[in-house]
């Protein structure tokens, strides 16, 4: 899979991400979890926000790499966990093609798997998600963006 498959971009601000995580947590508030397992790297920040909202203090990680910027490559599992996920909340930012989700589901078949955003190919692999995004859309997360100075229009026209 390469970056050529993306025809749209969806930019998520820090504020939007926080609102989306809180909304997802409203759907989870009645459940009792032993802890959270974040899928790194994308799931780290959503997992921290979920932990805060649900008052969960035990957090672990599953460390998997499947992207090099916008290009999906081979799956590299760098760290797993030593249980089947029973009673745990598994958190990621996005389920895309399902490549990572399938691997994590095999590792943690009993975990409750949630993502903030879901694309159609990966959507069946998660138990809950908040927002569906088109398969050909690249989501630009706030941790991948920087703030830059933008010259005022009036100054641009003076040149």
mmCIF file of N, CA and C in Angstrom, residues 80-154:
data_model
loop_
_atom_site.group_PDB
_atom_site.id
_atom_site.type_symbol
_atom_site.label_atom_id
_atom_site.label_comp_id
_atom_site.label_asym_id
_atom_site.label_seq_id
_atom_site.Cartn_x
_atom_site.Cartn_y
_atom_site.Cartn_z
ATOM 1 N N UNK A 80 4.777 -7.313 22.708
ATOM 2 C CA UNK A 80 3.421 -7.777 22.958
ATOM 3 C C UNK A 80 3.124 -7.745 24.446
ATOM 4 N N UNK A 81 2.106 -8.462 24.855
ATOM 5 C CA UNK A 81 1.779 -8.607 26.279
ATOM 6 C C UNK A 81 1.627 -10.102 26.577
ATOM 7 N N UNK A 82 1.613 -10.445 27.866
ATOM 8 C CA UNK A 82 1.619 -11.862 28.239
ATOM 9 C C UNK A 82 0.259 -12.387 28.709
ATOM 10 N N UNK A 83 -0.814 -11.863 28.141
ATOM 11 C CA UNK A 83 -2.152 -12.357 28.464
ATOM 12 C C UNK A 83 -3.039 -12.243 27.235
ATOM 13 N N UNK A 84 -4.287 -12.706 27.344
ATOM 14 C CA UNK A 84 -5.196 -12.722 26.188
ATOM 15 C C UNK A 84 -6.107 -11.500 26.101
ATOM 16 N N UNK A 85 -5.943 -10.543 27.017
ATOM 17 C CA UNK A 85 -6.723 -9.316 26.968
ATOM 18 C C UNK A 85 -8.022 -9.351 27.743
ATOM 19 N N UNK A 86 -8.326 -10.434 28.393
ATOM 20 C CA UNK A 86 -9.584 -10.552 29.126
ATOM 21 C C UNK A 86 -9.709 -9.422 30.157
ATOM 22 N N UNK A 87 -10.743 -8.605 30.016
ATOM 23 C CA UNK A 87 -10.998 -7.498 30.931
ATOM 24 C C UNK A 87 -10.255 -6.217 30.600
ATOM 25 N N UNK A 88 -9.494 -6.217 29.536
ATOM 26 C CA UNK A 88 -8.683 -5.048 29.164
ATOM 27 C C UNK A 88 -9.329 -4.267 28.026
ATOM 28 N N UNK A 89 -9.050 -2.976 27.987
ATOM 29 C CA UNK A 89 -9.486 -2.091 26.916
ATOM 30 C C UNK A 89 -8.296 -1.836 26.006
ATOM 31 N N UNK A 90 -8.417 -2.206 24.747
ATOM 32 C CA UNK A 90 -7.375 -2.038 23.741
ATOM 33 C C UNK A 90 -7.697 -0.782 22.949
ATOM 34 N N UNK A 91 -6.763 0.162 22.874
ATOM 35 C CA UNK A 91 -7.024 1.472 22.275
ATOM 36 C C UNK A 91 -6.042 1.772 21.150
ATOM 37 N N UNK A 92 -6.591 2.219 20.026
ATOM 38 C CA UNK A 92 -5.772 2.734 18.928
ATOM 39 C C UNK A 92 -6.456 3.978 18.375
ATOM 40 N N UNK A 93 -5.693 4.773 17.631
ATOM 41 C CA UNK A 93 -6.261 5.979 17.045
ATOM 42 C C UNK A 93 -7.161 5.657 15.866
ATOM 43 N N UNK A 94 -6.769 4.648 15.081
ATOM 44 C CA UNK A 94 -7.414 4.387 13.798
ATOM 45 C C UNK A 94 -7.291 2.923 13.442
ATOM 46 N N UNK A 95 -8.336 2.374 12.839
ATOM 47 C CA UNK A 95 -8.227 1.089 12.169
ATOM 48 C C UNK A 95 -8.386 1.401 10.678
ATOM 49 N N UNK A 96 -7.388 1.021 9.888
ATOM 50 C CA UNK A 96 -7.347 1.374 8.471
ATOM 51 C C UNK A 96 -7.629 0.139 7.621
ATOM 52 N N UNK A 97 -6.602 -0.530 7.159
ATOM 53 C CA UNK A 97 -6.804 -1.723 6.319
ATOM 54 C C UNK A 97 -7.099 -2.961 7.157
ATOM 55 N N UNK A 98 -6.798 -2.891 8.442
ATOM 56 C CA UNK A 98 -7.015 -4.023 9.331
ATOM 57 C C UNK A 98 -5.775 -4.865 9.558
ATOM 58 N N UNK A 99 -4.679 -4.529 8.914
ATOM 59 C CA UNK A 99 -3.445 -5.308 9.038
ATOM 60 C C UNK A 99 -2.959 -5.355 10.499
ATOM 61 N N UNK A 100 -2.837 -4.209 11.127
ATOM 62 C CA UNK A 100 -2.421 -4.156 12.525
ATOM 63 C C UNK A 100 -3.500 -4.747 13.422
ATOM 64 N N UNK A 101 -4.749 -4.406 13.158
ATOM 65 C CA UNK A 101 -5.864 -4.886 13.987
ATOM 66 C C UNK A 101 -5.933 -6.412 14.013
ATOM 67 N N UNK A 102 -5.716 -7.049 12.880
ATOM 68 C CA UNK A 102 -5.737 -8.517 12.839
ATOM 69 C C UNK A 102 -4.648 -9.109 13.728
ATOM 70 N N UNK A 103 -3.465 -8.546 13.651
ATOM 71 C CA UNK A 103 -2.352 -9.043 14.456
ATOM 72 C C UNK A 103 -2.638 -8.864 15.946
ATOM 73 N N UNK A 104 -3.197 -7.724 16.305
ATOM 74 C CA UNK A 104 -3.491 -7.453 17.713
ATOM 75 C C UNK A 104 -4.653 -8.319 18.192
ATOM 76 N N UNK A 105 -5.631 -8.538 17.351
ATOM 77 C CA UNK A 105 -6.754 -9.420 17.703
ATOM 78 C C UNK A 105 -6.267 -10.839 17.984
ATOM 79 N N UNK A 106 -5.285 -11.304 17.215
ATOM 80 C CA UNK A 106 -4.718 -12.631 17.469
ATOM 81 C C UNK A 106 -4.008 -12.674 18.816
ATOM 82 N N UNK A 107 -3.291 -11.601 19.161
ATOM 83 C CA UNK A 107 -2.579 -11.527 20.433
ATOM 84 C C UNK A 107 -3.527 -11.398 21.619
ATOM 85 N N UNK A 108 -4.589 -10.597 21.431
ATOM 86 C CA UNK A 108 -5.489 -10.230 22.532
ATOM 87 C C UNK A 108 -6.951 -10.473 22.138
ATOM 88 N N UNK A 109 -7.328 -11.730 21.928
ATOM 89 C CA UNK A 109 -8.676 -12.012 21.420
ATOM 90 C C UNK A 109 -9.808 -11.625 22.375
ATOM 91 N N UNK A 110 -9.516 -11.507 23.669
ATOM 92 C CA UNK A 110 -10.574 -11.208 24.632
ATOM 93 C C UNK A 110 -10.641 -9.731 25.028
ATOM 94 N N UNK A 111 -9.746 -8.906 24.504
ATOM 95 C CA UNK A 111 -9.760 -7.475 24.818
ATOM 96 C C UNK A 111 -10.943 -6.797 24.134
ATOM 97 N N UNK A 112 -11.408 -5.706 24.715
ATOM 98 C CA UNK A 112 -12.431 -4.863 24.090
ATOM 99 C C UNK A 112 -11.673 -3.817 23.287
ATOM 100 N N UNK A 113 -11.763 -3.885 21.965
ATOM 101 C CA UNK A 113 -10.942 -3.094 21.055
ATOM 102 C C UNK A 113 -11.722 -1.874 20.574
ATOM 103 N N UNK A 114 -11.179 -0.666 20.865
ATOM 104 C CA UNK A 114 -11.808 0.576 20.418
ATOM 105 C C UNK A 114 -10.806 1.427 19.648
ATOM 106 N N UNK A 115 -11.341 2.160 18.682
ATOM 107 C CA UNK A 115 -10.559 3.164 17.967
ATOM 108 C C UNK A 115 -11.397 4.425 17.877
ATOM 109 N N UNK A 116 -10.728 5.524 17.681
ATOM 110 C CA UNK A 116 -11.439 6.788 17.523
ATOM 111 C C UNK A 116 -12.007 6.860 16.107
ATOM 112 N N UNK A 117 -11.199 6.481 15.141
ATOM 113 C CA UNK A 117 -11.584 6.553 13.735
ATOM 114 C C UNK A 117 -11.481 5.164 13.114
ATOM 115 N N UNK A 118 -12.384 4.863 12.178
ATOM 116 C CA UNK A 118 -12.393 3.558 11.521
ATOM 117 C C UNK A 118 -12.673 3.717 10.040
ATOM 118 N N UNK A 119 -11.921 2.984 9.242
ATOM 119 C CA UNK A 119 -12.159 2.924 7.806
ATOM 120 C C UNK A 119 -12.872 1.609 7.508
ATOM 121 N N UNK A 120 -13.612 1.548 6.397
ATOM 122 C CA UNK A 120 -14.443 0.374 6.108
ATOM 123 C C UNK A 120 -13.715 -0.970 6.132
ATOM 124 N N UNK A 121 -12.490 -1.045 5.616
ATOM 125 C CA UNK A 121 -11.790 -2.335 5.577
ATOM 126 C C UNK A 121 -11.449 -2.864 6.969
ATOM 127 N N UNK A 122 -11.181 -1.974 7.912
ATOM 128 C CA UNK A 122 -10.794 -2.401 9.243
ATOM 129 C C UNK A 122 -11.918 -2.394 10.263
ATOM 130 N N UNK A 123 -12.987 -1.706 9.946
ATOM 131 C CA UNK A 123 -14.105 -1.514 10.887
ATOM 132 C C UNK A 123 -14.627 -2.803 11.526
ATOM 133 N N UNK A 124 -14.769 -3.914 10.796
ATOM 134 C CA UNK A 124 -15.281 -5.143 11.424
ATOM 135 C C UNK A 124 -14.367 -5.731 12.508
ATOM 136 N N UNK A 125 -13.127 -5.285 12.578
ATOM 137 C CA UNK A 125 -12.173 -5.846 13.531
ATOM 138 C C UNK A 125 -12.207 -5.181 14.906
ATOM 139 N N UNK A 126 -12.894 -4.042 15.035
ATOM 140 C CA UNK A 126 -12.969 -3.359 16.327
ATOM 141 C C UNK A 126 -14.355 -3.539 16.933
ATOM 142 N N UNK A 127 -14.396 -3.480 18.253
ATOM 143 C CA UNK A 127 -15.676 -3.603 18.954
ATOM 144 C C UNK A 127 -16.453 -2.291 18.939
ATOM 145 N N UNK A 128 -15.741 -1.179 19.005
ATOM 146 C CA UNK A 128 -16.378 0.130 18.981
ATOM 147 C C UNK A 128 -15.449 1.132 18.320
ATOM 148 N N UNK A 129 -16.044 2.126 17.677
ATOM 149 C CA UNK A 129 -15.297 3.245 17.123
ATOM 150 C C UNK A 129 -16.235 4.442 17.152
ATOM 151 N N UNK A 130 -15.681 5.621 16.961
ATOM 152 C CA UNK A 130 -16.511 6.809 17.009
ATOM 153 C C UNK A 130 -16.893 7.314 15.623
ATOM 154 N N UNK A 131 -15.918 7.507 14.758
ATOM 155 C CA UNK A 131 -16.154 8.161 13.472
ATOM 156 C C UNK A 131 -15.643 7.298 12.328
ATOM 157 N N UNK A 132 -16.486 7.098 11.334
ATOM 158 C CA UNK A 132 -16.047 6.383 10.136
ATOM 159 C C UNK A 132 -15.466 7.377 9.145
ATOM 160 N N UNK A 133 -14.361 6.982 8.528
ATOM 161 C CA UNK A 133 -13.657 7.812 7.558
ATOM 162 C C UNK A 133 -13.506 6.990 6.287
ATOM 163 N N UNK A 134 -13.594 7.638 5.128
ATOM 164 C CA UNK A 134 -13.464 6.947 3.852
ATOM 165 C C UNK A 134 -12.119 6.221 3.754
ATOM 166 N N UNK A 135 -12.116 5.083 3.088
ATOM 167 C CA UNK A 135 -10.909 4.271 2.954
ATOM 168 C C UNK A 135 -9.781 5.029 2.268
ATOM 169 N N UNK A 136 -10.095 5.884 1.322
ATOM 170 C CA UNK A 136 -9.071 6.594 0.558
ATOM 171 C C UNK A 136 -8.667 7.929 1.192
ATOM 172 N N UNK A 137 -9.050 8.139 2.447
ATOM 173 C CA UNK A 137 -8.768 9.396 3.145
ATOM 174 C C UNK A 137 -7.599 9.210 4.112
ATOM 175 N N UNK A 138 -6.621 10.113 4.050
ATOM 176 C CA UNK A 138 -5.500 10.101 4.990
ATOM 177 C C UNK A 138 -5.870 11.004 6.161
ATOM 178 N N UNK A 139 -5.757 10.466 7.370
ATOM 179 C CA UNK A 139 -6.046 11.255 8.563
ATOM 180 C C UNK A 139 -4.747 11.874 9.051
ATOM 181 N N UNK A 140 -4.755 13.178 9.153
ATOM 182 C CA UNK A 140 -3.589 13.914 9.631
ATOM 183 C C UNK A 140 -3.791 14.206 11.109
ATOM 184 N N UNK A 141 -3.080 13.478 11.963
ATOM 185 C CA UNK A 141 -3.229 13.626 13.404
ATOM 186 C C UNK A 141 -2.397 14.793 13.919
ATOM 187 N N UNK A 142 -2.834 15.391 15.022
ATOM 188 C CA UNK A 142 -2.135 16.593 15.505
ATOM 189 C C UNK A 142 -0.690 16.349 15.909
ATOM 190 N N UNK A 143 -0.347 15.136 16.337
ATOM 191 C CA UNK A 143 1.039 14.877 16.729
ATOM 192 C C UNK A 143 1.972 14.788 15.533
ATOM 193 N N UNK A 144 1.408 14.747 14.320
ATOM 194 C CA UNK A 144 2.224 14.728 13.108
ATOM 195 C C UNK A 144 2.347 16.102 12.457
ATOM 196 N N UNK A 145 1.772 17.104 13.082
ATOM 197 C CA UNK A 145 1.764 18.442 12.486
ATOM 198 C C UNK A 145 2.497 19.421 13.386
ATOM 199 N N UNK A 146 2.965 20.481 12.793
ATOM 200 C CA UNK A 146 3.608 21.543 13.551
ATOM 201 C C UNK A 146 2.926 22.863 13.261
ATOM 202 N N UNK A 147 3.186 23.818 14.117
ATOM 203 C CA UNK A 147 2.642 25.152 13.920
ATOM 204 C C UNK A 147 3.678 25.952 13.151
ATOM 205 N N UNK A 148 3.232 26.635 12.124
ATOM 206 C CA UNK A 148 4.148 27.427 11.311
ATOM 207 C C UNK A 148 3.551 28.812 11.056
ATOM 208 N N UNK A 149 4.407 29.767 10.917
ATOM 209 C CA UNK A 149 3.998 31.128 10.613
ATOM 210 C C UNK A 149 3.420 31.176 9.196
ATOM 211 N N UNK A 150 2.312 31.871 9.055
ATOM 212 C CA UNK A 150 1.703 32.099 7.748
ATOM 213 C C UNK A 150 1.682 33.598 7.524
ATOM 214 N N UNK A 151 2.297 34.003 6.440
ATOM 215 C CA UNK A 151 2.403 35.426 6.116
ATOM 216 C C UNK A 151 1.003 35.995 5.831
ATOM 217 N N UNK A 152 0.695 37.198 6.347
ATOM 218 C CA UNK A 152 -0.603 37.815 6.055
ATOM 219 C C UNK A 152 -0.793 38.015 4.553
ATOM 220 N N UNK A 153 -2.010 37.918 4.088
ATOM 221 C CA UNK A 153 -2.308 38.090 2.659
ATOM 222 C C UNK A 153 -1.822 39.437 2.140
ATOM 223 N N UNK A 154 -2.025 40.497 2.919
ATOM 224 C CA UNK A 154 -1.605 41.830 2.479
ATOM 225 C C UNK A 154 -0.122 41.867 2.175
#
